Each structure stands twice: as structure tokens, then as C-alpha cells.
Amino acid sequence: MMRGHPPQVATWLLRRLAVGWHSESLEGDLIEQYAQGRSRLWYWRQVAMAIVFAQSHAFRTRIWIATIRVFLHLFTELAVVLGAVSIIDQSRHADDWQDMLSPAFIATMTVLITIGLAGLWLTVKLLKWRQSYGPIKPLIVFFAVTALGVGTFSWASATRRQCSADTCHCQSIERQSITAERR
Amino acid sequence: MVGRERSIPPRLQRSNYFTIIEDMRKRDYLGQLELMVLFAVMRVNMNAYGVLISQEISKQSGRDVSIASVYAALERLEKKGLITSLLGEPTAERGGKARTYFKPTAAGLKEARDAHRTLMRLSSGLPGLKGQIA
């Protein structure tokens, strides 16, 4: 016995919320069974079960991967920003290239480059579990980059202010000593 | 402690570790529904797809199983390499959706045989089971 269409709302929910492994075949199986005489209640119950299975499976797999990916992004970006800041800071304080390539600076850069490369490699490895997280991921990345950028600029301006204050202090001491000599 | 035998445990050697790890891997036993689905796929043989598999389980076990739970078990079995799937042609009676056909792999057949043998051995001669199996 062939019947009409199954409940539209249930099918709509199935398509939206039960996305996963062979979900199209599952939908086809339910439509086929309904067409062969299964009740509307049976169809709704099957759809509910399919949604529960799909969501629980997605939750189990997605939450860990999403968390790991966000942390990997943060670590990689932090390493890149810190690396750039270290280079700028070192170049400001060093007089020449030999002075710039100090052992501490090389060690810092090695650690940062290693963290950055490891984060990048793991991010690429995790790409096979590509899933949609909506706008959450770009927002987190945007927030992290903005926070790091603002932090870097505020740190740099604070350092500059301190340097200029030191210079003023030095100049005032020099001025005082010159005045004392004249007397 | 005279006259009492002490059992000395065998010394663990390096080669034993690999055996233990292998055994741990093998202990990834199939669940009841997975076994039922695997047997149902074997019973339906060719053209085993979601509807036929769930109908076969319902017919043999007398319990109604949801198609979603059958698909969840099929997914786990495919991930374990015990079955393979093949997408068929979409048909109008299924709302333009294709069937996915499943068939057991060689590893799946071996797993089914091993599970069946183990269950038969474990259940044979149990007084509580006598006269209850049709």
C-alpha cells in the first residue's frame, strides 16, 4: 500500500538535526517504511530517535575536537605574536647583528618557532574532522587576535613611556651635575 | 609453611608486553546490537539495507528496533572494518533518496564466527538455559 508524504515537519527536523553518517539513506528508509503503511506516530518516533543518536554522536566527537582546535589556534597565534614582539624588542635593544643574536634570544625564538610549527601541523592534521561550528570559531580567533594585538601595543607604549621617563631622569641628573660643576 | 605449595607467578618478559597490548586491542568486543546487526546483514546477504536489516532483527528477536539505532550500529561496524557499504540509485518511492547496501567483510565474517563460537561455548550446558531455546 503506497501512501502520501510523511509528516513534513518531522522530515524537516530530520534533515536539519539528524545530519550524519548515511543520513540520506536513513531518511529514504523512513520514507519507504511510511509509504508501506507505518503510522505517523511511528515516523515521529523514528525521527526523534535519529535526532537523539545524531546529536549525541556529534556532541561526543565535536566538543573535544573544537576545544583542541581553538587551543591550537591560540597557541600558534600566541607563538607568532610573541615571536614578532621578541624580534622587535631585541632589535631595539641591540646595537648590531652579533649583539642581537644572543643565546637567550635564539633559545626563545627556537621554542616559539617549535610551538608555532607544532600547532600548525596539528591544526592541519585535525582538518580531516572538519565540521561546521557556525560563527563561533571565527569570533574566537578574532577575539584572540584582537586581545593579543591590543596587549602588544599597550606593552610597547608602556615600554616607550618608561624609556622616555628614564631619559628625562638621566637628562635631569646630567643637568644637575653640570650646574654643580659651574658653581 | 611446610607442606604448602606456593604458586610462583611467571616472570613477565619484554615479549609479553606486545602480547598484552595485542590482547587489549582484541578485547574491543562487539555489543549486543552490533552483533545482531552483523548477523542480520549476513542473513539478508545481498541487498542488505537499513529497512531489511531492522525487519530481520525484529523478525528473529521479536523486538522492534529503530532504524536510527541500526544505522548507529552499522556505522560502528563499518569503522571497525567489519562491513562495507555501497550507495545505490535514488528512487522515487524513497523521496529521491538512495539506499545504502551493506555486506560483511572477511574480518566481519571471522568476528561473527568467533562471537558465535564463544557464545555457544559459554552458554552450552547452562542449567538455566535448558528448554528455553526454541
Short mmCIF file of C-alpha atoms in Angstrom, two decimals:
data_model
loop_
_atom_site.label_atom_id
_atom_site.label_comp_id
_atom_site.label_asym_id
_atom_site.label_seq_id
_atom_site.Cartn_x
_atom_site.Cartn_y
_atom_site.Cartn_z
CA MET A 1 0.00 0.00 0.00
CA MET A 2 1.50 3.30 -1.07
CA ARG A 3 0.65 6.42 0.89
CA GLY A 4 1.28 10.12 0.57
CA HIS A 5 4.07 12.14 2.02
CA PRO A 6 5.22 11.59 5.61
CA PRO A 7 4.85 14.43 8.15
CA GLN A 8 6.58 17.44 6.64
CA VAL A 9 7.73 18.92 9.94
CA ALA A 10 9.28 15.64 11.04
CA THR A 11 11.14 15.32 7.74
CA TRP A 12 12.30 18.93 8.01
CA LEU A 13 13.60 18.29 11.54
CA LEU A 14 15.27 15.09 10.36
CA ARG A 15 17.11 16.95 7.58
CA ARG A 16 18.23 19.74 9.91
CA LEU A 17 19.06 17.90 13.10
CA ALA A 18 19.96 14.35 12.13
CA VAL A 19 22.83 15.11 9.78
CA GLY A 20 25.49 12.45 9.91
CA TRP A 21 26.62 9.15 8.61
CA HIS A 22 24.33 7.92 5.73
CA SER A 23 21.62 10.34 6.88
CA GLU A 24 20.11 10.44 3.38
CA SER A 25 19.74 6.68 3.31
CA LEU A 26 18.18 6.77 6.76
CA GLU A 27 15.68 9.37 5.57
CA GLY A 28 14.92 7.26 2.48
CA ASP A 29 14.38 4.18 4.65
CA LEU A 30 11.92 6.05 6.87
CA ILE A 31 10.01 7.42 3.85
CA GLU A 32 9.91 3.93 2.33
CA GLN A 33 8.60 2.38 5.55
CA TYR A 34 5.99 5.10 5.93
CA ALA A 35 4.85 4.57 2.35
CA GLN A 36 4.43 0.88 3.12
CA GLY A 37 1.89 1.59 5.87
CA ARG A 38 3.70 2.67 9.04
CA SER A 39 1.85 5.18 11.21
CA ARG A 40 2.61 8.85 11.67
CA LEU A 41 3.46 8.16 15.31
CA TRP A 42 5.98 5.55 14.21
CA TYR A 43 7.53 8.05 11.81
CA TRP A 44 7.79 10.74 14.51
CA ARG A 45 9.31 8.24 16.96
CA GLN A 46 11.93 7.16 14.40
CA VAL A 47 12.77 10.79 13.62
CA ALA A 48 13.14 11.56 17.33
CA MET A 49 15.45 8.57 17.78
CA ALA A 50 17.51 9.59 14.74
CA ILE A 51 17.91 13.13 16.09
CA VAL A 52 18.93 11.88 19.53
CA PHE A 53 21.51 9.49 18.03
CA ALA A 54 22.92 12.08 15.64
CA GLN A 55 23.15 14.83 18.24
CA SER A 56 24.71 12.64 20.92
CA HIS A 57 27.25 11.33 18.42
CA ALA A 58 28.04 14.83 17.18
CA PHE A 59 28.38 16.15 20.73
CA ARG A 60 30.78 13.37 21.72
CA THR A 61 33.04 13.94 18.73
CA ARG A 62 32.68 17.69 18.27
CA ILE A 63 33.31 19.15 21.72
CA TRP A 64 36.81 17.73 22.14
CA ILE A 65 37.90 18.49 18.60
CA ALA A 66 36.51 22.01 18.79
CA THR A 67 38.28 22.67 22.11
CA ILE A 68 41.58 21.25 20.87
CA ARG A 69 41.38 23.26 17.66
CA VAL A 70 40.66 26.50 19.46
CA PHE A 71 43.58 25.95 21.83
CA LEU A 72 45.86 25.03 18.93
CA HIS A 73 44.86 28.22 17.14
CA LEU A 74 45.53 30.25 20.27
CA PHE A 75 48.92 28.62 20.89
CA THR A 76 50.00 29.10 17.29
CA GLU A 77 48.91 32.72 17.15
CA LEU A 78 50.43 33.44 20.56
CA ALA A 79 53.74 31.96 19.40
CA VAL A 80 53.69 34.09 16.22
CA VAL A 81 52.83 37.32 18.07
CA LEU A 82 55.38 36.67 20.82
CA GLY A 83 57.99 35.88 18.18
CA ALA A 84 57.33 39.16 16.39
CA VAL A 85 57.40 41.09 19.68
CA SER A 86 60.68 39.39 20.69
CA ILE A 87 62.31 40.33 17.37
CA ILE A 88 61.17 43.96 17.66
CA ASP A 89 62.25 44.19 21.28
CA GLN A 90 65.65 42.62 20.60
CA SER A 91 66.30 44.86 17.60
CA ARG A 92 65.55 47.94 19.69
CA HIS A 93 67.98 47.00 22.42
CA ALA A 94 70.78 45.54 20.32
CA ASP A 95 73.44 47.66 18.64
CA ASP A 96 74.43 45.26 15.86
CA TRP A 97 73.57 41.80 14.48
CA GLN A 98 76.02 39.96 16.69
CA ASP A 99 74.56 41.60 19.76
CA MET A 100 71.08 40.75 18.55
CA LEU A 101 71.75 37.03 18.17
CA SER A 102 72.27 36.36 21.85
CA PRO A 103 71.86 32.77 23.15
CA ALA A 104 68.76 33.71 25.16
CA PHE A 105 67.14 35.26 22.09
CA ILE A 106 67.97 32.25 19.90
CA ALA A 107 66.57 29.86 22.53
CA THR A 108 63.37 31.92 22.83
CA MET A 109 62.92 32.02 19.08
CA THR A 110 63.58 28.27 18.78
CA VAL A 111 60.91 27.49 21.38
CA LEU A 112 58.40 29.86 19.78
CA ILE A 113 59.03 28.56 16.26
CA THR A 114 58.69 24.96 17.51
CA ILE A 115 55.39 25.75 19.23
CA GLY A 116 54.13 27.59 16.15
CA LEU A 117 55.09 24.79 13.75
CA ALA A 118 53.71 22.07 16.03
CA GLY A 119 50.44 23.97 16.37
CA LEU A 120 50.24 24.46 12.62
CA TRP A 121 50.98 20.79 11.92
CA LEU A 122 48.38 19.59 14.43
CA THR A 123 45.82 22.03 13.03
CA VAL A 124 46.39 20.63 9.53
CA LYS A 125 46.11 17.09 10.93
CA LEU A 126 42.82 17.92 12.59
CA LEU A 127 41.38 19.33 9.38
CA LYS A 128 40.06 15.90 8.42
CA TRP A 129 37.46 16.32 11.18
CA ARG A 130 36.18 19.43 9.50
CA GLN A 131 32.81 20.30 10.95
CA SER A 132 30.70 23.38 11.00
CA TYR A 133 30.70 25.33 14.25
CA GLY A 134 28.80 28.31 12.88
CA PRO A 135 30.32 31.72 13.54
CA ILE A 136 31.89 30.66 16.88
CA LYS A 137 35.35 29.78 15.58
CA PRO A 138 35.99 33.00 13.59
CA LEU A 139 34.71 35.00 16.57
CA ILE A 140 37.11 33.26 18.97
CA VAL A 141 40.03 33.73 16.57
CA PHE A 142 39.07 37.39 16.06
CA PHE A 143 38.87 37.91 19.82
CA ALA A 144 42.24 36.20 20.40
CA VAL A 145 43.99 38.20 17.67
CA THR A 146 42.45 41.49 18.89
CA ALA A 147 43.36 40.75 22.51
CA LEU A 148 46.92 39.86 21.60
CA GLY A 149 47.25 42.89 19.36
CA VAL A 150 45.92 45.31 21.98
CA GLY A 151 48.12 43.69 24.63
CA THR A 152 51.20 44.02 22.45
CA PHE A 153 50.54 47.66 21.61
CA SER A 154 49.85 48.60 25.23
CA TRP A 155 53.02 46.82 26.33
CA ALA A 156 55.04 48.56 23.62
CA SER A 157 53.67 52.00 24.53
CA ALA A 158 54.30 51.37 28.24
CA THR A 159 57.90 50.41 27.48
CA ARG A 160 58.35 53.54 25.37
CA ARG A 161 56.91 55.74 28.14
CA GLN A 162 59.24 54.14 30.66
CA CYS A 163 62.24 54.68 28.36
CA SER A 164 61.36 58.31 27.82
CA ALA A 165 60.92 58.79 31.58
CA ASP A 166 64.34 57.21 32.14
CA THR A 167 65.82 59.52 29.53
CA CYS A 168 64.27 62.55 31.23
CA HIS A 169 65.58 61.37 34.56
CA CYS A 170 69.07 60.92 33.10
CA GLN A 171 68.92 64.32 31.46
CA SER A 172 67.88 65.97 34.72
CA ILE A 173 70.77 64.29 36.58
CA GLU A 174 73.19 65.42 33.87
CA ARG A 175 71.79 68.94 34.04
CA GLN A 176 72.19 68.99 37.82
CA SER A 177 75.80 67.78 37.63
CA ILE A 178 76.65 70.44 35.00
CA THR A 179 75.09 73.12 37.22
CA ALA A 180 77.09 71.86 40.22
CA GLU A 181 80.34 71.96 38.20
CA ARG A 182 79.69 75.51 37.12
CA ARG A 183 79.17 76.55 40.73
CA MET B 1 54.63 -23.11 55.92
CA VAL B 2 55.75 -26.69 55.45
CA GLY B 3 53.74 -28.81 53.06
CA ARG B 4 52.01 -25.87 51.46
CA GLU B 5 52.78 -25.13 47.85
CA ARG B 6 53.35 -21.59 46.85
CA SER B 7 52.42 -20.71 43.32
CA ILE B 8 55.17 -18.63 41.77
CA PRO B 9 53.88 -16.19 39.20
CA PRO B 10 55.65 -16.43 35.84
CA ARG B 11 58.12 -13.68 35.24
CA LEU B 12 56.94 -11.03 32.87
CA GLN B 13 59.25 -10.71 29.91
CA ARG B 14 59.57 -7.98 27.35
CA SER B 15 57.90 -10.07 24.65
CA ASN B 16 54.84 -10.45 26.90
CA TYR B 17 54.13 -6.75 26.72
CA PHE B 18 53.42 -6.95 22.98
CA THR B 19 51.10 -9.91 23.55
CA ILE B 20 49.26 -7.99 26.27
CA ILE B 21 48.86 -4.96 24.02
CA GLU B 22 47.60 -7.21 21.19
CA ASP B 23 45.11 -8.82 23.57
CA MET B 24 43.94 -5.41 24.78
CA ARG B 25 43.27 -4.44 21.18
CA LYS B 26 41.37 -7.66 20.56
CA ARG B 27 39.19 -7.04 23.60
CA ASP B 28 37.22 -4.44 21.69
CA TYR B 29 34.20 -6.73 21.80
CA LEU B 30 31.05 -6.13 19.83
CA GLY B 31 27.94 -5.06 21.68
CA GLN B 32 24.69 -6.99 21.53
CA LEU B 33 23.08 -4.74 18.93
CA GLU B 34 26.26 -4.69 16.82
CA LEU B 35 26.31 -8.49 16.83
CA MET B 36 22.62 -8.67 15.96
CA VAL B 37 23.12 -6.21 13.10
CA LEU B 38 26.15 -8.11 11.83
CA PHE B 39 24.25 -11.40 11.87
CA ALA B 40 21.25 -9.73 10.21
CA VAL B 41 23.49 -8.35 7.43
CA MET B 42 24.81 -11.89 6.90
CA ARG B 43 21.29 -13.36 6.91
CA VAL B 44 19.92 -10.87 4.39
CA ASN B 45 23.10 -11.45 2.39
CA MET B 46 22.79 -9.42 -0.82
CA ASN B 47 20.83 -6.15 -0.85
CA ALA B 48 21.10 -5.69 2.91
CA TYR B 49 19.98 -2.15 3.67
CA GLY B 50 18.50 -0.38 6.70
CA VAL B 51 14.87 -1.48 6.33
CA LEU B 52 15.63 -5.15 5.63
CA ILE B 53 18.19 -5.32 8.43
CA SER B 54 15.81 -3.85 11.02
CA GLN B 55 12.99 -6.11 9.79
CA GLU B 56 15.24 -9.16 10.07
CA ILE B 57 16.22 -8.25 13.63
CA SER B 58 12.57 -7.66 14.57
CA LYS B 59 11.55 -10.98 13.00
CA GLN B 60 14.23 -13.02 14.71
CA SER B 61 14.36 -11.31 18.09
CA GLY B 62 10.71 -10.32 18.43
CA ARG B 63 11.76 -6.80 19.40
CA ASP B 64 11.21 -3.66 17.42
CA VAL B 65 14.45 -1.76 16.79
CA SER B 66 14.60 1.78 15.49
CA ILE B 67 16.24 2.30 12.12
CA ALA B 68 18.42 5.03 13.64
CA SER B 69 19.90 2.61 16.18
CA VAL B 70 20.53 0.12 13.35
CA TYR B 71 22.38 2.82 11.43
CA ALA B 72 24.37 3.76 14.54
CA ALA B 73 25.44 0.12 14.92
CA LEU B 74 26.22 -0.10 11.19
CA GLU B 75 28.44 2.97 11.49
CA ARG B 76 30.40 1.41 14.33
CA LEU B 77 30.75 -1.87 12.41
CA GLU B 78 32.00 -0.06 9.32
CA LYS B 79 34.51 1.91 11.38
CA LYS B 80 35.81 -1.39 12.77
CA GLY B 81 36.17 -2.69 9.22
CA LEU B 82 33.62 -5.48 9.70
CA ILE B 83 31.21 -4.35 6.96
CA THR B 84 31.42 -2.29 3.79
CA SER B 85 28.78 -0.03 2.29
CA LEU B 86 27.76 0.76 -1.26
CA LEU B 87 25.43 3.56 -2.33
CA GLY B 88 22.62 2.51 -4.67
CA GLU B 89 20.46 4.51 -7.04
CA PRO B 90 17.91 7.01 -5.72
CA THR B 91 14.27 6.00 -6.23
CA ALA B 92 11.02 7.97 -6.26
CA GLU B 93 9.31 5.80 -3.63
CA ARG B 94 12.03 6.83 -1.16
CA GLY B 95 11.64 10.54 -1.85
CA GLY B 96 14.59 10.53 -4.22
CA LYS B 97 16.97 9.12 -1.62
CA ALA B 98 19.36 6.31 -2.42
CA ARG B 99 19.68 3.08 -0.49
CA THR B 100 22.97 2.16 1.15
CA TYR B 101 23.72 -1.54 0.84
CA PHE B 102 25.91 -3.31 3.37
CA LYS B 103 27.87 -6.51 3.23
CA PRO B 104 30.24 -8.16 5.68
CA THR B 105 33.97 -8.14 5.08
CA ALA B 106 36.26 -11.12 5.66
CA ALA B 107 37.12 -9.67 9.07
CA GLY B 108 33.40 -9.28 9.78
CA LEU B 109 32.72 -12.92 8.93
CA LYS B 110 35.58 -14.03 11.16
CA GLU B 111 34.35 -11.81 14.01
CA ALA B 112 30.83 -13.23 13.63
CA ARG B 113 32.15 -16.81 13.66
CA ASP B 114 34.32 -16.13 16.72
CA ALA B 115 31.47 -14.45 18.59
CA HIS B 116 29.06 -17.25 17.73
CA ARG B 117 31.56 -19.91 18.84
CA THR B 118 32.29 -18.10 22.09
CA LEU B 119 28.62 -17.59 22.90
CA MET B 120 27.82 -21.23 22.13
CA ARG B 121 30.65 -22.42 24.37
CA LEU B 122 29.68 -20.10 27.18
CA SER B 123 26.01 -20.98 27.02
CA SER B 124 26.31 -24.73 26.46
CA GLY B 125 25.26 -26.83 29.42
CA LEU B 126 23.92 -23.96 31.45
CA PRO B 127 21.01 -25.31 33.50
CA GLY B 128 19.14 -22.03 33.42
CA LEU B 129 19.01 -22.04 29.63
CA LYS B 130 17.79 -25.60 29.11
CA GLY B 131 14.46 -25.92 27.38
CA GLN B 132 14.23 -22.21 26.72
CA ILE B 133 15.85 -22.08 23.31
CA ALA B 134 13.38 -22.86 20.55
#
